[in-house]
Each structure stands twice: as C-alpha cells, then as structure tokens.
mmCIF file of N, CA and C in Angstrom:
data_model
loop_
_atom_site.group_PDB
_atom_site.id
_atom_site.type_symbol
_atom_site.label_atom_id
_atom_site.label_comp_id
_atom_site.label_asym_id
_atom_site.label_seq_id
_atom_site.Cartn_x
_atom_site.Cartn_y
_atom_site.Cartn_z
ATOM 1 N N MET A 1 -6.677 -109.585 66.020
ATOM 2 C CA MET A 1 -7.655 -110.653 65.903
ATOM 3 C C MET A 1 -7.441 -111.641 67.042
ATOM 4 N N THR A 2 -8.531 -112.053 67.655
ATOM 5 C CA THR A 2 -8.492 -113.051 68.721
ATOM 6 C C THR A 2 -8.871 -114.404 68.151
ATOM 7 N N ILE A 3 -8.122 -115.415 68.520
ATOM 8 C CA ILE A 3 -8.420 -116.800 68.114
ATOM 9 C C ILE A 3 -8.772 -117.573 69.364
ATOM 10 N N GLN A 4 -9.936 -118.194 69.333
ATOM 11 C CA GLN A 4 -10.413 -118.969 70.479
ATOM 12 C C GLN A 4 -10.463 -120.444 70.078
ATOM 13 N N ARG A 5 -9.751 -121.277 70.810
ATOM 14 C CA ARG A 5 -9.747 -122.715 70.570
ATOM 15 C C ARG A 5 -10.733 -123.367 71.530
ATOM 16 N N ILE A 6 -11.579 -124.278 71.008
ATOM 17 C CA ILE A 6 -12.652 -124.848 71.813
ATOM 18 C C ILE A 6 -12.617 -126.359 71.744
ATOM 19 N N ASN A 7 -12.602 -126.996 72.921
ATOM 20 C CA ASN A 7 -12.699 -128.446 73.047
ATOM 21 C C ASN A 7 -13.747 -128.738 74.120
ATOM 22 N N PRO A 8 -15.013 -128.789 73.718
ATOM 23 C CA PRO A 8 -16.096 -128.931 74.696
ATOM 24 C C PRO A 8 -16.099 -130.306 75.369
ATOM 25 N N THR A 9 -16.639 -130.333 76.564
ATOM 26 C CA THR A 9 -16.755 -131.601 77.290
ATOM 27 C C THR A 9 -17.841 -132.492 76.687
ATOM 28 N N THR A 10 -18.625 -131.959 75.759
ATOM 29 C CA THR A 10 -19.663 -132.747 75.089
ATOM 30 C C THR A 10 -19.078 -133.584 73.953
ATOM 31 N N LEU A 11 -17.774 -133.486 73.737
ATOM 32 C CA LEU A 11 -17.054 -134.298 72.736
ATOM 33 C C LEU A 11 -15.882 -134.976 73.416
ATOM 34 N N ALA A 12 -15.479 -136.133 72.873
ATOM 35 C CA ALA A 12 -14.282 -136.784 73.377
ATOM 36 C C ALA A 12 -13.086 -135.862 73.135
ATOM 37 N N PRO A 13 -12.086 -135.932 73.984
ATOM 38 C CA PRO A 13 -10.910 -135.079 73.766
ATOM 39 C C PRO A 13 -10.309 -135.342 72.380
ATOM 40 N N PRO A 14 -9.735 -134.320 71.760
ATOM 41 C CA PRO A 14 -9.123 -134.532 70.447
ATOM 42 C C PRO A 14 -8.050 -135.610 70.505
ATOM 43 N N GLY A 15 -7.940 -136.349 69.414
ATOM 44 C CA GLY A 15 -6.968 -137.435 69.363
ATOM 45 C C GLY A 15 -5.606 -136.988 68.846
ATOM 46 N N GLY A 16 -5.401 -135.705 68.701
ATOM 47 C CA GLY A 16 -4.130 -135.190 68.190
ATOM 48 C C GLY A 16 -3.950 -133.755 68.589
ATOM 49 N N HIS A 17 -3.095 -133.071 67.882
ATOM 50 C CA HIS A 17 -2.769 -131.674 68.178
ATOM 51 C C HIS A 17 -3.686 -130.732 67.394
ATOM 52 N N TYR A 18 -4.924 -130.708 67.778
ATOM 53 C CA TYR A 18 -5.913 -129.843 67.146
ATOM 54 C C TYR A 18 -7.013 -129.559 68.150
ATOM 55 N N SER A 19 -7.883 -128.648 67.805
ATOM 56 C CA SER A 19 -9.073 -128.339 68.607
ATOM 57 C C SER A 19 -10.294 -128.706 67.789
ATOM 58 N N HIS A 20 -11.379 -129.064 68.468
ATOM 59 C CA HIS A 20 -12.603 -129.419 67.756
ATOM 60 C C HIS A 20 -13.177 -128.206 67.027
ATOM 61 N N ALA A 21 -13.053 -127.038 67.621
ATOM 62 C CA ALA A 21 -13.567 -125.820 66.996
ATOM 63 C C ALA A 21 -12.590 -124.673 67.264
ATOM 64 N N VAL A 22 -12.568 -123.758 66.309
ATOM 65 C CA VAL A 22 -11.774 -122.543 66.459
ATOM 66 C C VAL A 22 -12.653 -121.388 65.999
ATOM 67 N N VAL A 23 -12.696 -120.345 66.802
ATOM 68 C CA VAL A 23 -13.425 -119.141 66.434
ATOM 69 C C VAL A 23 -12.396 -118.060 66.137
ATOM 70 N N ALA A 24 -12.501 -117.485 64.937
ATOM 71 C CA ALA A 24 -11.578 -116.435 64.538
ATOM 72 C C ALA A 24 -12.288 -115.441 63.634
ATOM 73 N N ASN A 25 -12.217 -114.186 63.994
ATOM 74 C CA ASN A 25 -12.756 -113.114 63.157
ATOM 75 C C ASN A 25 -14.241 -113.315 62.824
ATOM 76 N N GLY A 26 -14.984 -113.846 63.787
ATOM 77 C CA GLY A 26 -16.423 -114.035 63.586
ATOM 78 C C GLY A 26 -16.808 -115.337 62.909
ATOM 79 N N PHE A 27 -15.831 -116.134 62.505
ATOM 80 C CA PHE A 27 -16.101 -117.403 61.844
ATOM 81 C C PHE A 27 -15.802 -118.547 62.797
ATOM 82 N N VAL A 28 -16.560 -119.641 62.646
ATOM 83 C CA VAL A 28 -16.321 -120.862 63.415
ATOM 84 C C VAL A 28 -15.829 -121.919 62.455
ATOM 85 N N PHE A 29 -14.691 -122.507 62.767
ATOM 86 C CA PHE A 29 -14.112 -123.587 61.958
ATOM 87 C C PHE A 29 -14.152 -124.868 62.778
ATOM 88 N N ILE A 30 -14.714 -125.914 62.200
ATOM 89 C CA ILE A 30 -14.841 -127.198 62.882
ATOM 90 C C ILE A 30 -13.860 -128.171 62.256
ATOM 91 N N SER A 31 -13.109 -128.863 63.098
ATOM 92 C CA SER A 31 -12.165 -129.862 62.574
ATOM 93 C C SER A 31 -12.944 -131.053 62.027
ATOM 94 N N GLY A 32 -12.268 -131.871 61.259
ATOM 95 C CA GLY A 32 -12.883 -133.101 60.762
ATOM 96 C C GLY A 32 -13.344 -133.946 61.931
ATOM 97 N N GLN A 33 -14.558 -134.418 61.857
ATOM 98 C CA GLN A 33 -15.126 -135.194 62.948
ATOM 99 C C GLN A 33 -15.236 -136.661 62.559
ATOM 100 N N LEU A 34 -15.024 -137.507 63.533
ATOM 101 C CA LEU A 34 -15.089 -138.964 63.340
ATOM 102 C C LEU A 34 -16.254 -139.525 64.148
ATOM 103 N N PRO A 35 -16.654 -140.762 63.869
ATOM 104 C CA PRO A 35 -17.740 -141.373 64.626
ATOM 105 C C PRO A 35 -17.256 -141.861 66.003
ATOM 106 N N ILE A 36 -17.012 -140.899 66.881
ATOM 107 C CA ILE A 36 -16.552 -141.180 68.238
ATOM 108 C C ILE A 36 -17.526 -140.532 69.204
ATOM 109 N N THR A 37 -18.035 -141.302 70.150
ATOM 110 C CA THR A 37 -19.003 -140.791 71.132
ATOM 111 C C THR A 37 -18.318 -139.841 72.110
ATOM 112 N N PRO A 38 -19.102 -139.041 72.843
ATOM 113 C CA PRO A 38 -18.507 -138.165 73.855
ATOM 114 C C PRO A 38 -17.706 -138.940 74.906
ATOM 115 N N ALA A 39 -18.052 -140.212 75.128
ATOM 116 C CA ALA A 39 -17.324 -141.037 76.093
ATOM 117 C C ALA A 39 -16.044 -141.615 75.510
ATOM 118 N N GLY A 40 -15.786 -141.354 74.218
ATOM 119 C CA GLY A 40 -14.570 -141.838 73.581
ATOM 120 C C GLY A 40 -14.705 -143.169 72.855
ATOM 121 N N GLU A 41 -15.914 -143.696 72.759
ATOM 122 C CA GLU A 41 -16.121 -144.977 72.063
ATOM 123 C C GLU A 41 -16.061 -144.749 70.559
ATOM 124 N N LYS A 42 -15.191 -145.504 69.891
ATOM 125 C CA LYS A 42 -15.058 -145.428 68.437
ATOM 126 C C LYS A 42 -16.090 -146.325 67.785
ATOM 127 N N LEU A 43 -16.893 -145.766 66.907
ATOM 128 C CA LEU A 43 -17.984 -146.518 66.291
ATOM 129 C C LEU A 43 -17.594 -147.075 64.913
ATOM 130 N N ASN A 44 -16.316 -147.384 64.722
ATOM 131 C CA ASN A 44 -15.859 -147.856 63.414
ATOM 132 C C ASN A 44 -16.474 -149.196 63.000
ATOM 133 N N GLN A 45 -17.022 -149.941 63.922
ATOM 134 C CA GLN A 45 -17.681 -151.203 63.590
ATOM 135 C C GLN A 45 -19.197 -151.057 63.524
ATOM 136 N N ALA A 46 -19.708 -149.870 63.790
ATOM 137 C CA ALA A 46 -21.154 -149.618 63.760
ATOM 138 C C ALA A 46 -21.625 -149.485 62.316
ATOM 139 N N SER A 47 -22.939 -149.482 62.157
ATOM 140 C CA SER A 47 -23.504 -149.310 60.818
ATOM 141 C C SER A 47 -23.141 -147.938 60.267
ATOM 142 N N PHE A 48 -23.217 -147.813 58.955
ATOM 143 C CA PHE A 48 -22.936 -146.516 58.324
ATOM 144 C C PHE A 48 -23.863 -145.453 58.906
ATOM 145 N N GLU A 49 -25.132 -145.777 59.067
ATOM 146 C CA GLU A 49 -26.106 -144.805 59.575
ATOM 147 C C GLU A 49 -25.718 -144.326 60.964
ATOM 148 N N ASP A 50 -25.334 -145.265 61.854
ATOM 149 C CA ASP A 50 -24.957 -144.884 63.216
ATOM 150 C C ASP A 50 -23.684 -144.015 63.207
ATOM 151 N N GLN A 51 -22.752 -144.361 62.344
ATOM 152 C CA GLN A 51 -21.533 -143.558 62.248
ATOM 153 C C GLN A 51 -21.855 -142.143 61.755
ATOM 154 N N ALA A 52 -22.672 -142.053 60.717
ATOM 155 C CA ALA A 52 -23.023 -140.739 60.161
ATOM 156 C C ALA A 52 -23.765 -139.893 61.191
ATOM 157 N N LYS A 53 -24.689 -140.495 61.914
ATOM 158 C CA LYS A 53 -25.434 -139.761 62.933
ATOM 159 C C LYS A 53 -24.505 -139.241 64.023
ATOM 160 N N GLN A 54 -23.514 -140.051 64.422
ATOM 161 C CA GLN A 54 -22.577 -139.616 65.463
ATOM 162 C C GLN A 54 -21.709 -138.468 64.960
ATOM 163 N N VAL A 55 -21.230 -138.566 63.733
ATOM 164 C CA VAL A 55 -20.409 -137.493 63.174
ATOM 165 C C VAL A 55 -21.204 -136.180 63.132
ATOM 166 N N LEU A 56 -22.429 -136.251 62.673
ATOM 167 C CA LEU A 56 -23.243 -135.031 62.592
ATOM 168 C C LEU A 56 -23.572 -134.491 63.983
ATOM 169 N N ALA A 57 -23.766 -135.364 64.952
ATOM 170 C CA ALA A 57 -23.982 -134.919 66.329
ATOM 171 C C ALA A 57 -22.727 -134.229 66.866
ATOM 172 N N ASN A 58 -21.564 -134.750 66.493
ATOM 173 C CA ASN A 58 -20.311 -134.127 66.923
ATOM 174 C C ASN A 58 -20.151 -132.736 66.308
ATOM 175 N N VAL A 59 -20.484 -132.608 65.045
ATOM 176 C CA VAL A 59 -20.414 -131.298 64.387
ATOM 177 C C VAL A 59 -21.355 -130.323 65.092
ATOM 178 N N GLN A 60 -22.572 -130.764 65.384
ATOM 179 C CA GLN A 60 -23.530 -129.902 66.066
ATOM 180 C C GLN A 60 -23.002 -129.486 67.439
ATOM 181 N N ALA A 61 -22.450 -130.431 68.190
ATOM 182 C CA ALA A 61 -21.923 -130.118 69.530
ATOM 183 C C ALA A 61 -20.770 -129.115 69.445
ATOM 184 N N ALA A 62 -19.898 -129.280 68.456
ATOM 185 C CA ALA A 62 -18.769 -128.350 68.302
ATOM 186 C C ALA A 62 -19.282 -126.950 67.948
ATOM 187 N N LEU A 63 -20.249 -126.883 67.041
ATOM 188 C CA LEU A 63 -20.820 -125.584 66.659
ATOM 189 C C LEU A 63 -21.474 -124.905 67.858
ATOM 190 N N GLU A 64 -22.285 -125.654 68.585
ATOM 191 C CA GLU A 64 -22.990 -125.069 69.727
ATOM 192 C C GLU A 64 -22.019 -124.612 70.810
ATOM 193 N N SER A 65 -20.927 -125.353 70.994
ATOM 194 C CA SER A 65 -19.943 -124.939 72.004
ATOM 195 C C SER A 65 -19.265 -123.634 71.624
ATOM 196 N N ALA A 66 -19.280 -123.314 70.328
ATOM 197 C CA ALA A 66 -18.695 -122.068 69.843
ATOM 198 C C ALA A 66 -19.734 -120.960 69.727
ATOM 199 N N GLY A 67 -20.957 -121.226 70.201
ATOM 200 C CA GLY A 67 -22.009 -120.217 70.152
ATOM 201 C C GLY A 67 -22.693 -120.126 68.812
ATOM 202 N N SER A 68 -22.620 -121.178 68.009
ATOM 203 C CA SER A 68 -23.238 -121.176 66.687
ATOM 204 C C SER A 68 -24.215 -122.340 66.582
ATOM 205 N N SER A 69 -24.614 -122.663 65.362
ATOM 206 C CA SER A 69 -25.536 -123.789 65.149
ATOM 207 C C SER A 69 -25.436 -124.249 63.703
ATOM 208 N N VAL A 70 -26.065 -125.373 63.414
ATOM 209 C CA VAL A 70 -26.063 -125.871 62.032
ATOM 210 C C VAL A 70 -26.819 -124.922 61.105
ATOM 211 N N ALA A 71 -27.704 -124.104 61.635
ATOM 212 C CA ALA A 71 -28.433 -123.151 60.813
ATOM 213 C C ALA A 71 -27.504 -122.095 60.212
ATOM 214 N N ASN A 72 -26.330 -121.907 60.805
ATOM 215 C CA ASN A 72 -25.395 -120.891 60.337
ATOM 216 C C ASN A 72 -24.293 -121.457 59.447
ATOM 217 N N LEU A 73 -24.376 -122.734 59.094
ATOM 218 C CA LEU A 73 -23.341 -123.323 58.259
ATOM 219 C C LEU A 73 -23.285 -122.679 56.883
ATOM 220 N N VAL A 74 -22.085 -122.415 56.419
ATOM 221 C CA VAL A 74 -21.872 -121.841 55.099
ATOM 222 C C VAL A 74 -21.354 -122.918 54.150
ATOM 223 N N GLN A 75 -20.498 -123.785 54.639
ATOM 224 C CA GLN A 75 -19.934 -124.846 53.829
ATOM 225 C C GLN A 75 -19.746 -126.087 54.681
ATOM 226 N N VAL A 76 -20.026 -127.235 54.077
ATOM 227 C CA VAL A 76 -19.804 -128.525 54.734
ATOM 228 C C VAL A 76 -19.146 -129.441 53.725
ATOM 229 N N ARG A 77 -18.088 -130.085 54.137
ATOM 230 C CA ARG A 77 -17.391 -131.029 53.273
ATOM 231 C C ARG A 77 -17.537 -132.414 53.930
ATOM 232 N N VAL A 78 -18.110 -133.348 53.200
ATOM 233 C CA VAL A 78 -18.343 -134.697 53.718
ATOM 234 C C VAL A 78 -17.568 -135.681 52.850
ATOM 235 N N TYR A 79 -16.870 -136.591 53.491
ATOM 236 C CA TYR A 79 -16.155 -137.647 52.786
ATOM 237 C C TYR A 79 -16.853 -138.973 53.080
ATOM 238 N N VAL A 80 -17.398 -139.575 52.056
ATOM 239 C CA VAL A 80 -18.051 -140.889 52.172
ATOM 240 C C VAL A 80 -17.252 -141.828 51.282
ATOM 241 N N THR A 81 -16.754 -142.911 51.851
ATOM 242 C CA THR A 81 -15.851 -143.791 51.110
ATOM 243 C C THR A 81 -16.554 -144.719 50.123
ATOM 244 N N ASP A 82 -17.865 -144.857 50.242
ATOM 245 C CA ASP A 82 -18.618 -145.733 49.348
ATOM 246 C C ASP A 82 -19.789 -144.939 48.760
ATOM 247 N N ILE A 83 -19.739 -144.689 47.468
ATOM 248 C CA ILE A 83 -20.779 -143.878 46.818
ATOM 249 C C ILE A 83 -22.170 -144.466 47.012
ATOM 250 N N GLU A 84 -22.250 -145.751 47.243
ATOM 251 C CA GLU A 84 -23.551 -146.402 47.478
ATOM 252 C C GLU A 84 -24.207 -145.905 48.764
ATOM 253 N N GLN A 85 -23.429 -145.284 49.662
ATOM 254 C CA GLN A 85 -23.959 -144.799 50.946
ATOM 255 C C GLN A 85 -24.521 -143.377 50.854
ATOM 256 N N TRP A 86 -24.349 -142.704 49.723
ATOM 257 C CA TRP A 86 -24.838 -141.329 49.623
ATOM 258 C C TRP A 86 -26.333 -141.197 49.870
ATOM 259 N N PRO A 87 -27.180 -142.085 49.304
ATOM 260 C CA PRO A 87 -28.606 -141.958 49.610
ATOM 261 C C PRO A 87 -28.907 -142.038 51.108
ATOM 262 N N ALA A 88 -28.223 -142.952 51.796
ATOM 263 C CA ALA A 88 -28.419 -143.096 53.243
ATOM 264 C C ALA A 88 -27.965 -141.828 53.964
ATOM 265 N N PHE A 89 -26.830 -141.281 53.553
ATOM 266 C CA PHE A 89 -26.350 -140.062 54.190
ATOM 267 C C PHE A 89 -27.314 -138.904 53.961
ATOM 268 N N ASN A 90 -27.824 -138.786 52.757
ATOM 269 C CA ASN A 90 -28.775 -137.699 52.459
ATOM 270 C C ASN A 90 -30.045 -137.832 53.266
ATOM 271 N N ARG A 91 -30.495 -139.037 53.551
ATOM 272 C CA ARG A 91 -31.683 -139.224 54.399
ATOM 273 C C ARG A 91 -31.396 -138.764 55.817
ATOM 274 N N ILE A 92 -30.208 -139.060 56.297
ATOM 275 C CA ILE A 92 -29.849 -138.693 57.678
ATOM 276 C C ILE A 92 -29.748 -137.186 57.778
#
C-alpha cells in the first residue's frame, strides 16, 4: 500500500507534525481544519460565519489537492462549540 501525504500550497503550512491530506488505499483523509487563510491569517476573531466558510474552503482545497471533491465525501465530523450556531452552520 502506498501512502501519499499532501500539503498543498493553497493552504497554510500545517501548524504541527501532520499533513492536511493523506491518500491511502483509495481513500482521502483530511486532517482537522481551522479557520486559517492560505496566507496563514488566523480568523479566530472573525464572525462564526466567516470562520465556518474558511474551514469549509480549507476542506475543499485539501480534497481537491488529493484529486477528490466534496461530492465524494463519505463522512464529515464537525465540532461547533456553541449549539446556537448550528442553524448558521447548516445554512453555510
């Protein structure tokens, strides 16, 4: 089995010892994504909506760099710290 580690230039470099995406045995695994722009700007002070949009854009960029897309997602795990934000996240 070949394992391919992917850190595309369309995302900020990883902040630790991990890769943004890993392709193994035909599957693409995406690491947990944060609201960080490709230029490395942390959006922790931005609105919830802006943070969520950036995270989803990062997931899309990681998938596309691995030759996949959001249309091929099988499972997505989202952590939202305030249940009141779920309606906003679902709209996004």
